[in-house]
Short mmCIF file of C-alpha atoms in Angstrom, two decimals:
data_model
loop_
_atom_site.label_atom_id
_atom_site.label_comp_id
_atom_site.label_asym_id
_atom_site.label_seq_id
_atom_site.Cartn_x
_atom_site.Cartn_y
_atom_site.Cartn_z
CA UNK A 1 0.00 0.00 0.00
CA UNK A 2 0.86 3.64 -0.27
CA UNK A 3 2.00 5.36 -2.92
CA UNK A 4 1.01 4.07 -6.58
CA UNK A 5 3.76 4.95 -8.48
CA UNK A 6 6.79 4.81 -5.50
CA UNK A 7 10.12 6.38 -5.88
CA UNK A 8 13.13 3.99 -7.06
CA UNK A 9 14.47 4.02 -3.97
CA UNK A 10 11.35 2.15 -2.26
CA UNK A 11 11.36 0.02 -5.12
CA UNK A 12 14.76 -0.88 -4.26
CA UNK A 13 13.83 -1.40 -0.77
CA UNK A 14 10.84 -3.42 -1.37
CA UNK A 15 13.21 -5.60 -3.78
CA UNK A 16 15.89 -6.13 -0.75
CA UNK A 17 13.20 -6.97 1.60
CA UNK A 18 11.24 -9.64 -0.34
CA UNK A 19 14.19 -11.21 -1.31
CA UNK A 20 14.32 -12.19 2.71
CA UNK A 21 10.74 -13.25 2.90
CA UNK A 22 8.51 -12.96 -0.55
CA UNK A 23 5.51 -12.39 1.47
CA UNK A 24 6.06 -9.29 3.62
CA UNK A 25 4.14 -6.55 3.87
CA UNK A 26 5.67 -3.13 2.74
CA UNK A 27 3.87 0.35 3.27
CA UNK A 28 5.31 3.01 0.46
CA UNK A 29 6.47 5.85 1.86
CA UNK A 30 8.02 7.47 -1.06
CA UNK A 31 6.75 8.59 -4.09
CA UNK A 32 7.67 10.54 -7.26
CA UNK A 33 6.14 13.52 -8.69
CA UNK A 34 3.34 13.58 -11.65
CA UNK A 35 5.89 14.94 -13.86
CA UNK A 36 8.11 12.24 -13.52
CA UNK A 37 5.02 9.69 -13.68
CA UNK A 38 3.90 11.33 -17.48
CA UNK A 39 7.53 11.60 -18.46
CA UNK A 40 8.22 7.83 -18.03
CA UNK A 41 4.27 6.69 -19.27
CA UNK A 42 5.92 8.90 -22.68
CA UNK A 43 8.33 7.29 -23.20
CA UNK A 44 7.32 3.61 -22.62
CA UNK A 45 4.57 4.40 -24.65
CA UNK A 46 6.64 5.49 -27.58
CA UNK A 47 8.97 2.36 -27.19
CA UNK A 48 6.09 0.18 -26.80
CA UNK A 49 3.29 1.17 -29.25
CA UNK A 50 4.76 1.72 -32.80
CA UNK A 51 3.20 3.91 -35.50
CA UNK A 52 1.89 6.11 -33.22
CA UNK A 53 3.20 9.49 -32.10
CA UNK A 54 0.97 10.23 -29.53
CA UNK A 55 -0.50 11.89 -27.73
CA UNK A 56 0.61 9.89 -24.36
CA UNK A 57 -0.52 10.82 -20.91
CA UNK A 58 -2.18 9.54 -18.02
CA UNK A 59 -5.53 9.53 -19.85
CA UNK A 60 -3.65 6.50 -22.14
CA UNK A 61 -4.27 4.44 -19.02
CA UNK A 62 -7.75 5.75 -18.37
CA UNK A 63 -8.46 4.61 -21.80
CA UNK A 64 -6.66 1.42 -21.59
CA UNK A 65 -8.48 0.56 -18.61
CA UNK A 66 -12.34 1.89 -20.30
CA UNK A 67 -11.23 -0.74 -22.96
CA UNK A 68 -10.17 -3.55 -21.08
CA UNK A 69 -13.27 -3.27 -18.87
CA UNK A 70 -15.34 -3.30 -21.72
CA UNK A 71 -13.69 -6.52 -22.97
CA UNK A 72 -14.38 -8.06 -19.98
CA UNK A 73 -18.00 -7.18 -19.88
CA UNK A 74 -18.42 -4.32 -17.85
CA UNK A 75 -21.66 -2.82 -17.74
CA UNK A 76 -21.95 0.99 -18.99
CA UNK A 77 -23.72 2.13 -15.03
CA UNK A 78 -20.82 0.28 -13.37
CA UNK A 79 -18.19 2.03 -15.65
CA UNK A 80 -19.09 5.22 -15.32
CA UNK A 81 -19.21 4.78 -11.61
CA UNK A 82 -15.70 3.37 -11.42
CA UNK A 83 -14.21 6.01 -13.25
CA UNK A 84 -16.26 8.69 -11.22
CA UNK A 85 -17.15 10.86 -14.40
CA UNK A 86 -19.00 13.42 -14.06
CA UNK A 87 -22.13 12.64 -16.60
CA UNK A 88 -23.10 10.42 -18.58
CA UNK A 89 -21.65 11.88 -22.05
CA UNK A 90 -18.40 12.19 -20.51
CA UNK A 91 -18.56 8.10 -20.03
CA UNK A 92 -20.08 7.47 -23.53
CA UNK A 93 -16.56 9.77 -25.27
CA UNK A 94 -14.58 6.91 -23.76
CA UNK A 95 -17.29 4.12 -24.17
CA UNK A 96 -17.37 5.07 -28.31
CA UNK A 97 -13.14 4.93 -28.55
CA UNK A 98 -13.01 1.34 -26.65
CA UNK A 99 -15.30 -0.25 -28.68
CA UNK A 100 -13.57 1.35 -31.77
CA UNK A 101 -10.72 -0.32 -30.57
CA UNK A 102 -12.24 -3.74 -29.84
CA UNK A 103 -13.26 -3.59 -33.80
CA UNK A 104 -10.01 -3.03 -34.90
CA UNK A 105 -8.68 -5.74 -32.85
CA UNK A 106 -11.69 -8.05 -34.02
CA UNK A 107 -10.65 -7.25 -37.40
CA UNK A 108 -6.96 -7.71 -36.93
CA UNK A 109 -7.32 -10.97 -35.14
CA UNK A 110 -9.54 -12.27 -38.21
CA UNK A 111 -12.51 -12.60 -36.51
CA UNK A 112 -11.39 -15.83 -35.29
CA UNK A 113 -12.94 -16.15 -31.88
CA UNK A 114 -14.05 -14.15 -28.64
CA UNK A 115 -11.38 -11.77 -27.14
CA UNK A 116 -10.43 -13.13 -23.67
CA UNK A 117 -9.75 -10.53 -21.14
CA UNK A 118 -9.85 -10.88 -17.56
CA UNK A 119 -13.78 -10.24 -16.25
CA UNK A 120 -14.18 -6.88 -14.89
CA UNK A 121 -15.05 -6.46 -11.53
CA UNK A 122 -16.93 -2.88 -10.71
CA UNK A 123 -15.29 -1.97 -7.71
CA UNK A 124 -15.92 1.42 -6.67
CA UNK A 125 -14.63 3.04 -3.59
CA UNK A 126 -16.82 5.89 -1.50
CA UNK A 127 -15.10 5.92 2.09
CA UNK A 128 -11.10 6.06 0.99
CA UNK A 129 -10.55 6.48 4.57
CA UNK A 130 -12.71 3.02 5.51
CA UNK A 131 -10.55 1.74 2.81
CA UNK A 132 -7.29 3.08 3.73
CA UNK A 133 -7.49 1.53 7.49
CA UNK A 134 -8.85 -1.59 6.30
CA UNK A 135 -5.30 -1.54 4.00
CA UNK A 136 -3.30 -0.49 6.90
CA UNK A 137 -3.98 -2.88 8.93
CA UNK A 138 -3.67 -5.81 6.34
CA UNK A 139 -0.03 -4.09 5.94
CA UNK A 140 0.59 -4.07 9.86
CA UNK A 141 -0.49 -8.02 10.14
CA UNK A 142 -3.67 -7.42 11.90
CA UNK A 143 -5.86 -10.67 11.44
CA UNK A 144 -8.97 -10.41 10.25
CA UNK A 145 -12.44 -11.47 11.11
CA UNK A 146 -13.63 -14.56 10.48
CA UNK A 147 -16.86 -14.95 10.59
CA UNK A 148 -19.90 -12.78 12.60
CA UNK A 149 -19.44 -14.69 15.54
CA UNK A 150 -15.35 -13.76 16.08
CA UNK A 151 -16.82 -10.15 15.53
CA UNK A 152 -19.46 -10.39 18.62
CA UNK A 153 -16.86 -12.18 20.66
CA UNK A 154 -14.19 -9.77 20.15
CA UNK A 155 -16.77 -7.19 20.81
CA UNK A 156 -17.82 -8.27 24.32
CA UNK A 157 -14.86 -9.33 25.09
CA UNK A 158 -12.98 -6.16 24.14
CA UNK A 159 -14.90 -3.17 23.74
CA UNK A 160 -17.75 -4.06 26.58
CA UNK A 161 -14.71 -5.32 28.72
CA UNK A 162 -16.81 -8.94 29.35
CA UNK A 163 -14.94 -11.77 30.02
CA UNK A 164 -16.21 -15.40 28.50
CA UNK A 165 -16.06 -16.74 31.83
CA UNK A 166 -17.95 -14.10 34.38
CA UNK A 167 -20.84 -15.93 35.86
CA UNK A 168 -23.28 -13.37 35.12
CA UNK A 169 -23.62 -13.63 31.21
CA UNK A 170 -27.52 -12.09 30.89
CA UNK A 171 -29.01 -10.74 28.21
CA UNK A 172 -29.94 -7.63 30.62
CA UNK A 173 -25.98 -7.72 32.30
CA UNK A 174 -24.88 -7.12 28.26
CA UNK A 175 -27.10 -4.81 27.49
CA UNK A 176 -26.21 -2.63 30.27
CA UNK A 177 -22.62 -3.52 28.96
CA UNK A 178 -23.28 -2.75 25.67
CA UNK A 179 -24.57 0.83 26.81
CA UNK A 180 -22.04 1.71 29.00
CA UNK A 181 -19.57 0.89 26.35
CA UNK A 182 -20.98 2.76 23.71
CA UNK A 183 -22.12 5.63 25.68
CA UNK A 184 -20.27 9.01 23.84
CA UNK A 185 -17.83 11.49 25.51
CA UNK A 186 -18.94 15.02 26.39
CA UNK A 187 -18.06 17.76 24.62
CA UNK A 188 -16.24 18.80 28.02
CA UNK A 189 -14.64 15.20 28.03
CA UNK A 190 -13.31 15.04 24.64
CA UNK A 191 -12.04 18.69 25.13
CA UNK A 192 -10.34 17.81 27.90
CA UNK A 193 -8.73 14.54 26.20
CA UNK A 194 -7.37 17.21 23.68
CA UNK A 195 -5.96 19.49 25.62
CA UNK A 196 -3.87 17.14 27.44
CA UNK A 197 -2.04 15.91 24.63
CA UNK A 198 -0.73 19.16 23.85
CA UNK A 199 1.61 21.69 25.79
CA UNK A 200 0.45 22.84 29.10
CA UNK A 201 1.20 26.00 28.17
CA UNK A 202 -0.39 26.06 25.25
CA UNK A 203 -3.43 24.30 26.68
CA UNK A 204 -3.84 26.77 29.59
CA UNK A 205 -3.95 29.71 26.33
CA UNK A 206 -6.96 27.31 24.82
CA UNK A 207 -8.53 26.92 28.02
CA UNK A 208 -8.25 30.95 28.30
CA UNK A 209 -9.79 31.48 25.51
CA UNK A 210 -12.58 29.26 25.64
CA UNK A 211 -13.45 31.15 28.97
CA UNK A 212 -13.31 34.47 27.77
CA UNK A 213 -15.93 33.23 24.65
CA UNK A 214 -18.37 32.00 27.32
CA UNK A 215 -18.20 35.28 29.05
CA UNK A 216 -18.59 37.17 25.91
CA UNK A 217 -21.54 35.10 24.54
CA UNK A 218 -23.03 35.51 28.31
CA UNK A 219 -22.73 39.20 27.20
CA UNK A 220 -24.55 39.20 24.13
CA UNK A 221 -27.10 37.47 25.27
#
């Protein structure tokens, strides 16, 4: 996880470290700037794809991508969705140039069968920060849940602070648990949690000036 496109030296780092054990996990810390990124998609592109001049940028993967989806059956709603364009018209200008493309190929290949591509999968992302911890912690090694059951244990267990073995497992002993764990913070509570992770100097300033906005508001009103 981390960066896409990661600088050479993580790449070099990731090399070392997998040659020690294949499987590890490695977080990219380091990447390399959208300049570099089009300059090297240039010129692989114009080593790659002959007869063609251009022009090569990072919508040459978007494109790629629109037709490889399409090849593998991807449905025009899920497309769109995926590739978070902004109407529908937008969607249909790449739409028109992939199946152009899938002709050409047809034609090229003689007709002689189905293209095979991989079957396209429409995942779409809305929470990137669900999806970033739920990455982060496959990267750190944190198991995951097995099954519904390992999630309501570990809940109990955990976050209610019930142990499997206390004598007085009731529906109305959990429930109370189950309250008094979720129950939220004041807004005097969390405040307070805030302030003392920062400088007690600067905290005392905060608290200050939280005072003198009471008084003031007392003012007004």
């Amino acid at each position: 996880s981390g960066y896409l496109f990661p600088s050479r030296n993580e790449l070099d780092r990731i090399v070392e470290a997998r040659k020690d054990d294949p499987s590890c996990r490695i977080h990219c810390k380091e990447g390399i700037s959208y300049e570099t990124v089009l300059s090297r998609i240039k010129s692989t592109c114009a080593i790659s794809i002959p007869y063609r001049s251009g022009p090569f940028g990072t919508h040459t993967m978007r494109k790629t991508g629109y037709l490889l989806s399409y090849w593998g059956g991807g449905e025009d709603s899920d497309m769109f969705k995926c590739t978070r364009h902004k109407s529908a018209a937008m969607g249909a200008h790449y739409k028109r140039d992939a199946l152009s493309l899938m002709a050409v190929v047809n034609v090229r290949n003689g007709n002689e069968g189905a293209l095979v591509a991989p079957k396209f999968r429409p995942i779409f992302v809305q929470d990137l920060q669900l999806m970033r911890s739920v990455n982060r912690a496959h990267d750190l090694g944190i198991p995951a849940d097995k099954s519904i059951c390992s999630v309501a244990i570990k809940f109990i267990n955990h976050d209610c602070k019930v142990a499997m073995d206390n004598p007085v497992v009731m529906p109305i002993y959990i429930s109370n648990a189950i309250l008094n764990a979720s129950r939220t913070k004041t807004l005097r509570q969390e405040l307070n949690q805030l302030l003392s992770t920062v400088d007690p100097s600067t905290a005392a300033k905060l608290v200050g000036l939280e005072q003198h906005t009471h008084e003031q508001q007392g003012d007004d009103s």
